[in-house]
Coordinates of C-alpha atoms in Angstrom, one line a residue:
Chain A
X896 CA 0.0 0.0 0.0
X897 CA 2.7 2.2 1.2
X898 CA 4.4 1.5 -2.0
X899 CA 1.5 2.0 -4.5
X900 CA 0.9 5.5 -3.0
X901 CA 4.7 6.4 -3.2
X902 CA 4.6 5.5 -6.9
X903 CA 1.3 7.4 -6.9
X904 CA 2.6 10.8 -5.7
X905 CA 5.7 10.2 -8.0
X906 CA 3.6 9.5 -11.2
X907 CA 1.5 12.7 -10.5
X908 CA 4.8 14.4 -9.3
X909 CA 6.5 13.9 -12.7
X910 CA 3.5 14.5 -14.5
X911 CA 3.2 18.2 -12.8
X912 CA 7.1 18.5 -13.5
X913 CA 6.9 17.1 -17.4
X914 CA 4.1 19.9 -17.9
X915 CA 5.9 23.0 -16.1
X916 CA 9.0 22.9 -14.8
X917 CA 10.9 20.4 -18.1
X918 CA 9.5 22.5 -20.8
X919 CA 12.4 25.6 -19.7
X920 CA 15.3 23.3 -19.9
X921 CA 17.3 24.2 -22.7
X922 CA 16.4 21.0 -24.7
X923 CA 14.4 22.7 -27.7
X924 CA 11.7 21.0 -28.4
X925 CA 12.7 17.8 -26.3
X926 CA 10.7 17.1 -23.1
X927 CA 12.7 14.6 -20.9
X928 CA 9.8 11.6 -20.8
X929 CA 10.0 11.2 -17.0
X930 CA 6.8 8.9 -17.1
X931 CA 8.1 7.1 -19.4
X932 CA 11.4 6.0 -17.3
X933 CA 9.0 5.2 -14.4
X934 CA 7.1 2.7 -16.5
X935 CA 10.2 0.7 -17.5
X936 CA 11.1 0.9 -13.8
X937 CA 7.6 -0.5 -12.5
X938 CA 7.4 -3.3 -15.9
X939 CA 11.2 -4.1 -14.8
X940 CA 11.3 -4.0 -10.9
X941 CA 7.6 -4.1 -10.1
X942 CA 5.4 -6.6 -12.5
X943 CA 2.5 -6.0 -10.7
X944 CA -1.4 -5.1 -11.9
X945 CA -1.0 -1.9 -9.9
X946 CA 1.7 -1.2 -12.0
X947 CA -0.5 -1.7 -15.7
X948 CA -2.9 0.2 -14.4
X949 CA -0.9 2.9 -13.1
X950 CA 1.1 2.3 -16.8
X951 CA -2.3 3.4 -17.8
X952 CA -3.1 6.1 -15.7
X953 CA 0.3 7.8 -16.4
X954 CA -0.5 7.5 -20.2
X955 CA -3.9 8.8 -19.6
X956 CA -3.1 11.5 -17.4
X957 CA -0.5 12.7 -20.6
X958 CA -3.4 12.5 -23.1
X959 CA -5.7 14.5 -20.8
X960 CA -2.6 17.1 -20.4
X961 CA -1.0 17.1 -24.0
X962 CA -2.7 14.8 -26.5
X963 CA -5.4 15.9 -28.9
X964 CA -7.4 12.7 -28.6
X965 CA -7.2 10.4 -25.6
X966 CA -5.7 6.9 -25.4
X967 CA -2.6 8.0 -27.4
X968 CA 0.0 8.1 -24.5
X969 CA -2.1 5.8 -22.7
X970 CA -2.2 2.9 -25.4
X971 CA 1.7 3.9 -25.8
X972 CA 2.9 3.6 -22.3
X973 CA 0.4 0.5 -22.3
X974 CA 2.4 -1.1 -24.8
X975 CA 6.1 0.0 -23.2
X976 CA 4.8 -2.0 -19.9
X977 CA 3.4 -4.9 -21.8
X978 CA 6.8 -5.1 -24.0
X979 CA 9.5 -4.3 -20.9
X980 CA 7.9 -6.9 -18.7
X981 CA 7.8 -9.3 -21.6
X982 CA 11.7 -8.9 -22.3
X983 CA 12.2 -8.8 -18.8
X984 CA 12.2 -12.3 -18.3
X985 CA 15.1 -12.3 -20.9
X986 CA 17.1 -9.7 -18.8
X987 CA 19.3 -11.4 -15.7
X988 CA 21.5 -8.2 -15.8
X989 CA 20.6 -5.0 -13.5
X990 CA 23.1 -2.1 -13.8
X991 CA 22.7 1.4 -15.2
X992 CA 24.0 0.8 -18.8
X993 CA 21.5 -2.0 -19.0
X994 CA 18.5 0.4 -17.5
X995 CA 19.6 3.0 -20.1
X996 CA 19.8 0.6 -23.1
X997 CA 16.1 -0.5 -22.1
X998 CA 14.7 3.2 -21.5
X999 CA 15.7 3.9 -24.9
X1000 CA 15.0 0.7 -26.5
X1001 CA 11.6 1.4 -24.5
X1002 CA 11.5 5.3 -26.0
X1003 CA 11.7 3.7 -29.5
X1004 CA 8.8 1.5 -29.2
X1005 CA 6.5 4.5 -27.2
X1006 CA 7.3 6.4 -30.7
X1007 CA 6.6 3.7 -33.2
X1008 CA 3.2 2.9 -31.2
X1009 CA 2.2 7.3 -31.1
X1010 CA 3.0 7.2 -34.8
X1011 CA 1.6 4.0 -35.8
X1012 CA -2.0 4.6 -34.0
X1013 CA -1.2 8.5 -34.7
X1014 CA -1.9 7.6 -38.8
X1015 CA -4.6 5.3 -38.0
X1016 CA -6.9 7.7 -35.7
X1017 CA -5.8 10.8 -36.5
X1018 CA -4.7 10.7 -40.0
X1019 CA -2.7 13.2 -39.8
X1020 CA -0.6 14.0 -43.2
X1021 CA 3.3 13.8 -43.0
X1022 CA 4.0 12.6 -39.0
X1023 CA 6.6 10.7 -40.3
X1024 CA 9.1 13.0 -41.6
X1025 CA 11.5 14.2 -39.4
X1026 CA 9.9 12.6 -36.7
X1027 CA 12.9 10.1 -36.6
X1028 CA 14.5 12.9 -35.5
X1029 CA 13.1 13.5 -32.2
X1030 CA 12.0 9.6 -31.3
X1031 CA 15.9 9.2 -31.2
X1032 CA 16.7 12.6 -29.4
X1033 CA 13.9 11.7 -26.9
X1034 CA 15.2 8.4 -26.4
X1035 CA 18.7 9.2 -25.7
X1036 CA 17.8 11.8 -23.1
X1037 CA 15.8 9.6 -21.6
X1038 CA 18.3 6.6 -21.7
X1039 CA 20.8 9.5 -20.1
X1040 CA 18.2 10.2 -17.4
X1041 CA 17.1 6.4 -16.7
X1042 CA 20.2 5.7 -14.5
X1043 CA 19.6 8.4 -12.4
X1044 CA 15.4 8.0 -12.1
X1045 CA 16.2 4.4 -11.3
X1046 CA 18.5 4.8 -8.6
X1047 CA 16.2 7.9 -6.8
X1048 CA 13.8 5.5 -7.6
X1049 CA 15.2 2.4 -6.0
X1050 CA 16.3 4.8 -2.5
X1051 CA 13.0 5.8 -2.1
X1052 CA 11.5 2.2 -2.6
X1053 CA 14.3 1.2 -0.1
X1054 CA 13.6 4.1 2.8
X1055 CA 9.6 3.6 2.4
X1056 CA 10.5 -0.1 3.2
X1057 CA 12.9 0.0 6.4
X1058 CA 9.9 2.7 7.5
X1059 CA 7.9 0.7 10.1
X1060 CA 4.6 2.8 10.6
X1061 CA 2.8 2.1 14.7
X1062 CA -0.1 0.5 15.1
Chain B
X164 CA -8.8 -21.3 -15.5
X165 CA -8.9 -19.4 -12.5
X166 CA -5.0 -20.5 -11.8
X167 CA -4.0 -19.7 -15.2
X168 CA -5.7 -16.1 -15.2
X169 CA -4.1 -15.6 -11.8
X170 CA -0.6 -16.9 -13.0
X171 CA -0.7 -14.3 -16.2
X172 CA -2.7 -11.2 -14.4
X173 CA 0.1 -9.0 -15.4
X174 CA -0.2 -9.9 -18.6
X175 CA -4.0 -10.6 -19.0
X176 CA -4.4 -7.1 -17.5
X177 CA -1.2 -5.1 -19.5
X178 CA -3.2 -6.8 -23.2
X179 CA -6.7 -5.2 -21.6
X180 CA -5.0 -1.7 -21.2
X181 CA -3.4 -1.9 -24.7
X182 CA -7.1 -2.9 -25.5
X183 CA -8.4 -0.6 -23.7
X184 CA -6.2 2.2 -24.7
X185 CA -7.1 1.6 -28.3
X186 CA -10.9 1.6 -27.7
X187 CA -10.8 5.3 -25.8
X188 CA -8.5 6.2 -28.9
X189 CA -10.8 5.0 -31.5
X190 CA -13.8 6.4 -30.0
X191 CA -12.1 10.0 -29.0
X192 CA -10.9 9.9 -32.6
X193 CA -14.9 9.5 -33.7
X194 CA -16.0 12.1 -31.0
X195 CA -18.0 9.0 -29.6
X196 CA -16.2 9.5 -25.9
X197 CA -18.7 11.0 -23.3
X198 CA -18.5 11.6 -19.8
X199 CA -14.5 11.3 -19.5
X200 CA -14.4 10.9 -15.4
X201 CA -11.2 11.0 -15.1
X202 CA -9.7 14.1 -17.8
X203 CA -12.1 16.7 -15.4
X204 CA -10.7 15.1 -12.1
X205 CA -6.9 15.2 -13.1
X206 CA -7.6 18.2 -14.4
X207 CA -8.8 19.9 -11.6
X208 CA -6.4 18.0 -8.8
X209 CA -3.2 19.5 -10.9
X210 CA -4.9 22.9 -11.6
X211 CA -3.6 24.0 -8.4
X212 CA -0.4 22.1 -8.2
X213 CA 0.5 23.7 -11.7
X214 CA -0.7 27.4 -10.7
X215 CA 1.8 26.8 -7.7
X216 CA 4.5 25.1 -9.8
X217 CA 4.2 28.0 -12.7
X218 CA 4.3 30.9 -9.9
X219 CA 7.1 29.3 -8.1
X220 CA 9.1 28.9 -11.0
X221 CA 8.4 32.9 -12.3
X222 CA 9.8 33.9 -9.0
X223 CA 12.6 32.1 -9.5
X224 CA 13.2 33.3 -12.5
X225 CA 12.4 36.8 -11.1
X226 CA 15.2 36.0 -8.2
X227 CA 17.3 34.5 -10.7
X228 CA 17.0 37.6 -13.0
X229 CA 17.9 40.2 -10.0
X230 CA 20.6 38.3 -9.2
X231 CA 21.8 38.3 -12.3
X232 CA 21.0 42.5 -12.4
X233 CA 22.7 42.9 -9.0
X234 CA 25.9 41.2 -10.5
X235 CA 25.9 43.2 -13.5
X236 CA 25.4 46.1 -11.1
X237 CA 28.1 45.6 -8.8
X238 CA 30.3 44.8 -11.8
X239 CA 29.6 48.1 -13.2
X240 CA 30.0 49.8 -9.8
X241 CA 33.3 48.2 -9.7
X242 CA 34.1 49.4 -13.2
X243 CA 32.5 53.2 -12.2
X244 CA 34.5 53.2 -8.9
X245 CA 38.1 52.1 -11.0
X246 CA 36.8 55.0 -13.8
X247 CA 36.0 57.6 -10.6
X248 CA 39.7 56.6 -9.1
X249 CA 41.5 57.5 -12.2
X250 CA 39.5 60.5 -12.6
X251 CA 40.4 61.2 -9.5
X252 CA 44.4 61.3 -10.2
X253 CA 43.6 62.9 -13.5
X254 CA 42.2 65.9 -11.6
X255 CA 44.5 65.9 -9.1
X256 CA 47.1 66.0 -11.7
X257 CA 45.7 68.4 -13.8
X258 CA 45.3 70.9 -10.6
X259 CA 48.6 70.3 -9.5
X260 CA 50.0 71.4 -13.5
X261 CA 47.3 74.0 -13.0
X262 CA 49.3 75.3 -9.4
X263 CA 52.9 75.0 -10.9
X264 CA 51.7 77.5 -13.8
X265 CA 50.0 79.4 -11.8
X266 CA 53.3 79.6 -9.5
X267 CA 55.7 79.9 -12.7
X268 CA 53.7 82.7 -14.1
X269 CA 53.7 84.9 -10.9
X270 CA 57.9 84.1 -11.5
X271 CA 57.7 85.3 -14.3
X272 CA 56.0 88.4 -13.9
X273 CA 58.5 88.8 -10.9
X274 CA 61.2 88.1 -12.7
X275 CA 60.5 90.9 -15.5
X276 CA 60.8 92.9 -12.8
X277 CA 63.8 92.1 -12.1
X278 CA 67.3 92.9 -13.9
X279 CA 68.3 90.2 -16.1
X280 CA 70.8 87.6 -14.8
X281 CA 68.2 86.2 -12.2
X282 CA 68.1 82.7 -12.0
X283 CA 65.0 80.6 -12.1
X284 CA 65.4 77.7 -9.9
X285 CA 63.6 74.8 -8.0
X286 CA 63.7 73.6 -4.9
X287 CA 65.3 69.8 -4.8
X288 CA 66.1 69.7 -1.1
X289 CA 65.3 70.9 2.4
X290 CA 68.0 70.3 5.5
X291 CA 69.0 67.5 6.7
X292 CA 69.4 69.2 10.5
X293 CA 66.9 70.7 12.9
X294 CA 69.5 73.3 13.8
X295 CA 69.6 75.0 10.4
X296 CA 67.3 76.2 7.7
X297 CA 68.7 75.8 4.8
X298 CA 67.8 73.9 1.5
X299 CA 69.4 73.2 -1.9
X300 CA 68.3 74.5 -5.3
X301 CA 68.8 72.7 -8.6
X302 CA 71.1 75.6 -10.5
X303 CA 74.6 76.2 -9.5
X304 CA 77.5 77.8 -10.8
X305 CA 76.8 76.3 -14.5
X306 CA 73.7 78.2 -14.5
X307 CA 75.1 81.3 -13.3
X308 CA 74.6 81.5 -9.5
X309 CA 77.0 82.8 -6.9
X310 CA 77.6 82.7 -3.6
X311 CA 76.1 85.6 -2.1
X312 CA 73.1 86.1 -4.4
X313 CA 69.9 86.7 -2.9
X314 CA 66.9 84.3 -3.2
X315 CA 63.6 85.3 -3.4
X316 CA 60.1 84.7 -4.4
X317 CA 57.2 86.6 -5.6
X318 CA 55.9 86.7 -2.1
X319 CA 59.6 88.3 -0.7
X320 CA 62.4 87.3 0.1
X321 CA 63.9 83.8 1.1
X322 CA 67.1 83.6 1.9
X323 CA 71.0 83.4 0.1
X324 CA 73.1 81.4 -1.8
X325 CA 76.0 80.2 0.3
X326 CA 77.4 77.2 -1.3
X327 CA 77.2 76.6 -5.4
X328 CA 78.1 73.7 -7.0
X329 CA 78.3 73.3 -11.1
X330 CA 74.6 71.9 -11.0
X331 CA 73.2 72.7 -7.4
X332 CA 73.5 75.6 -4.8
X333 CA 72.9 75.6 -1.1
X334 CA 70.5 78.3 0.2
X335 CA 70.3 79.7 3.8
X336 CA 67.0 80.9 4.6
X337 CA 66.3 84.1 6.4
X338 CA 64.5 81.8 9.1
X339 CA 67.6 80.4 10.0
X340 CA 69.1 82.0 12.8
X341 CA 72.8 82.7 11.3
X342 CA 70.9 84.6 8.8
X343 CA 70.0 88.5 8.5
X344 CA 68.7 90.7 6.5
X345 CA 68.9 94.5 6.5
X346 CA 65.3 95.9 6.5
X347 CA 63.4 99.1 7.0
X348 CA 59.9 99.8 8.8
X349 CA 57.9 100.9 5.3
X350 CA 55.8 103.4 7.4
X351 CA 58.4 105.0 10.3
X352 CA 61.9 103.9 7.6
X353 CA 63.0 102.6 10.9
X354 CA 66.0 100.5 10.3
X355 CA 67.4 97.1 11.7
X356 CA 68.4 93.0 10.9
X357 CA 66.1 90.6 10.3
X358 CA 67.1 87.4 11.8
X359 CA 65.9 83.4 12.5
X360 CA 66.1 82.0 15.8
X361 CA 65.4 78.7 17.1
X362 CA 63.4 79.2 20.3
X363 CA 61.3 81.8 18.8
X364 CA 60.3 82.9 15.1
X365 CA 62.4 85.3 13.4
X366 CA 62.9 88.7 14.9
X367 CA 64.3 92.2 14.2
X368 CA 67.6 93.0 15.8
X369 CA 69.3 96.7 16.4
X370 CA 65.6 98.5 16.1
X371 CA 66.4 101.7 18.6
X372 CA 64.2 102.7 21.3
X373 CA 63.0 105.7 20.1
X374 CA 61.9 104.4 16.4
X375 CA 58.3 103.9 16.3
X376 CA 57.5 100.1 15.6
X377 CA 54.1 99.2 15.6
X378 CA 52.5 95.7 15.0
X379 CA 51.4 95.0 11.5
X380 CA 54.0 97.7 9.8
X381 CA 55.3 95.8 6.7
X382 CA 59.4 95.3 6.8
X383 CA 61.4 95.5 3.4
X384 CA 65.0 95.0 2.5
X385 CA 66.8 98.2 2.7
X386 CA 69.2 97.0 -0.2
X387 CA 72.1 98.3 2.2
X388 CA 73.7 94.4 3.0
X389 CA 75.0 94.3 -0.5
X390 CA 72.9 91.1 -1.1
X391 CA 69.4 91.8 -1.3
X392 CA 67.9 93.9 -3.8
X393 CA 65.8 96.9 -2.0
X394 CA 62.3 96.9 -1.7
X395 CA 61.6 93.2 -1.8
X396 CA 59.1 92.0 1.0
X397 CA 60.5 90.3 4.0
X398 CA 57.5 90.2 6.9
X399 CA 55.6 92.1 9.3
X400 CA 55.8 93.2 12.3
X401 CA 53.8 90.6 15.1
X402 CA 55.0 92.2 18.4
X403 CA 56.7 94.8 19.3
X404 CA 58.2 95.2 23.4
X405 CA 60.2 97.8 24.7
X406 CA 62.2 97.3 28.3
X407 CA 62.7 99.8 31.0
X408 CA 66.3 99.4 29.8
X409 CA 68.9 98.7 26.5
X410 CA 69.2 100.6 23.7
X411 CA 67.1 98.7 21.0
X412 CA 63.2 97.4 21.2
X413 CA 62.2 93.2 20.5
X414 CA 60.3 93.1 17.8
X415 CA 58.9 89.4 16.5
X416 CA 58.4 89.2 12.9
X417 CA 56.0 87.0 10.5
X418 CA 58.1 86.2 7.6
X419 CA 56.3 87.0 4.4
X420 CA 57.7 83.0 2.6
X421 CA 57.3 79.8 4.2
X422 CA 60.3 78.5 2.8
X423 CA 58.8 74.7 3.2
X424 CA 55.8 75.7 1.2
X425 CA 58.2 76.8 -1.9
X426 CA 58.8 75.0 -5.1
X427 CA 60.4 77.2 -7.7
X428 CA 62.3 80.5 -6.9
X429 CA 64.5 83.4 -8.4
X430 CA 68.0 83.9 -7.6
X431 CA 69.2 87.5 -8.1
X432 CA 72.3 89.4 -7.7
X433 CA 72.1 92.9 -5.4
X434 CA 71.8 95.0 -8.3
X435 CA 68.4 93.7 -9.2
X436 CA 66.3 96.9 -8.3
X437 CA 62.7 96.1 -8.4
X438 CA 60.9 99.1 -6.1
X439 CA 59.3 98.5 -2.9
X440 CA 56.9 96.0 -3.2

């Protein structure tokens, strides 16, 4: 419980940060995808339903926020779990070059799902060109970042756990 | 079938979202979605959060800014206060060229005064000793100056040449109390020797009883000593005492020339006749 509400306040807490505070870094057009790091964390570390459905949620809360039509980010980060737990089983390494290959293995398939459901729903003329572009720019600033997430990520998880709350 | 749904809930449950996902997408994309619950909710729980977030982060900016203004500032104010420093010694210098004209052109009006063969000179050294007043010009013998010749300024006299060298001359001032000078009263032409003296300031020897002295009567040189030219300025009367015996009155004069305060002077032989001044 403890642990689902940690991961709760941290998905809304880099949701808040990915719509205010990311957009003045001096990446252009680049938003470091914070949520998307936390869903290869919880479809590595944490398998769980809560975890899909917070997968979900995170997605949703994106499309609600940024998308023009909902389930975009939603069906995307859907997918990210549903592929990282899959080749999860495959992984028997942990380290931070292997958390960053996976973000950004993870950031590629996020960008083929927007586009590929982008041209069926929204039919939008041109998405891919240049769009290449940015998956990859997005991807390697979120492998960069992954590390760093996972490790904050995996002190918290260890503090919340050694806290012993009185009955 | 119960075991296997629990044994794959992950993944049962991740293919539903994907499923899910795609059937919100569709139907958003066909403007079939009604009643979205959660969009309003999220909506209006981060409202708040992202008001708080934005405003924090424009103050930020806002401190960051002023800092940024205040360095620039106090950078500046270092580079005014450097600017106001050399401006500074570039006034001071320009008053101090201002003063040395000044002072050269009352010479030089002096000096046109005086016969030709005065020497203009400057003062390169004061004595080394507390017991004499002298100091030491930068013209000597080279430059025409004797031994003997008088040394004076545009404010009166200052004392005598009594050592030349080729390039340098020693001066004894009129302060110093092996000095003297023969002067006259300008209003009672009452006669006598100026003198230094080290307990007191200068005073006027051999002035006779019966010649009326009075405070503030201006003494000039009476041209008699074979030295100093006649008429040129030496002091004034300060105080004047008479005893109930001796043949001559004590008389304390104010020099006319601070010797320490000069910086250029003129060196003329006796002959120079300027006029009472």
């Amino acid at each position: 419980m403890k642990l689902f509400l940690l991961f709760l306040l941290v998905g809304l807490g880099l949701v808040l940060v990915q719509t205010t505070f990311l957009h003045l870094l001096p990446l252009g057009p680049i938003v470091p995808d914070l949520i998307l790091v936390l869903c290869v964390y919880w479809g590595l570390n944490h398998p769980t339903v809560g975890a899909v459905l917070g997968c979900f949620l995170l997605g949703y809360s994106v499309d609600v926020f940024s998308s023009p039509v909902l389930g975009l980010n939603a069906f995307a980060m859907s997918l990210v779990f549903l592929a990282v737990y899959l080749s999860s089983r495959s992984i028997w390494i942990h380290n931070p070059f292997m958390s960053a290959a996976v973000v950004f293995a993870a950031s590629w398939i996020k960008g083929a799902a927007l586009i590929l459901v982008g041209s069926l729903f929204l039919a939008a003329d041109g998405l891919w060109i240049g769009v290449l572009k940015y998956i990859f720019l997005e991807a390697l600033v979120a492998a960069v970042l992954a590390p760093w997430a996972f490790s904050l990520l995996r002190r918290g998880q260890k503090m919340l756990e050694e806290v012993t709350v009185p009955l | 079938m119960l075991a296997f749904v629990r044994r794959n809930q992950v993944l049962l449950t991740s293919f539903l979202c994907v499923l899910f996902s795609l059937y919100i997408l569709s139907a958003a994309a066909r403007g079939h979605l009604r009643g979205d619950p959660v969009g309003p909710l999220l909506l209006a729980l981060m409202r708040p959060l992202q008001i708080g977030t934005q405003l924090t982060m424009v103050k930020l900016k806002e401190m960051q800014q002023g800092y940024l203004n205040l360095m620039r500032i106090a950078s500046e104010n270092e580079r005014l206060k450097g600017r106001i420093t050399e401006l500074e010694a570039e006034r001071n210098r320009l008053l101090e060229v201002e003063a040395t004209n000044r002072r050269l052109q009352e010479l030089l009006d002096f000096r046109s005064q005086l016969p030709s063969g005065s020497v203009t000179a400057a003062v390169i050294g004061n004595s080394a000793s507390t017991w004499f007043r002298t100091f030491v010009l930068d013209k000597g013998s080279a430059d025409g100056v004797r031994r003997g010749m008088a040394v004076v300024s545009p404010a009166g006299v200052v004392g005598q040449v009594v050592a030349v060298t080729s390039r340098s001359s020693k001066i004894l001032l009129i302060a110093d109390p092996n000095s003297g000078v023969d002067v006259i009263d300008q209003r009672s032409r009452a006669r006598g020797i100026v003198s230094g003296s080290l307990d007191s300031g200068p005073i006027m020897k051999y002035a006779k009883r019966s010649e009326e002295i009075q405070e503030g009567d201006r003494l000039i040189t009476s041209g008699l000593d074979g030295i100093f030219p006649k008429g040129l300025l030496v002091g004034t009367v300060t105080r004047v005492r008479k005893k109930t015996f001796g043949l001559f009155q004590y008389v304390e004069v104010a020099l006319a020339v601070d010797p320490y305060r000069l910086e250029e002077v003129l060196v003329v032989s006796a002959e120079a006749a300027p006029g009472a001044r």
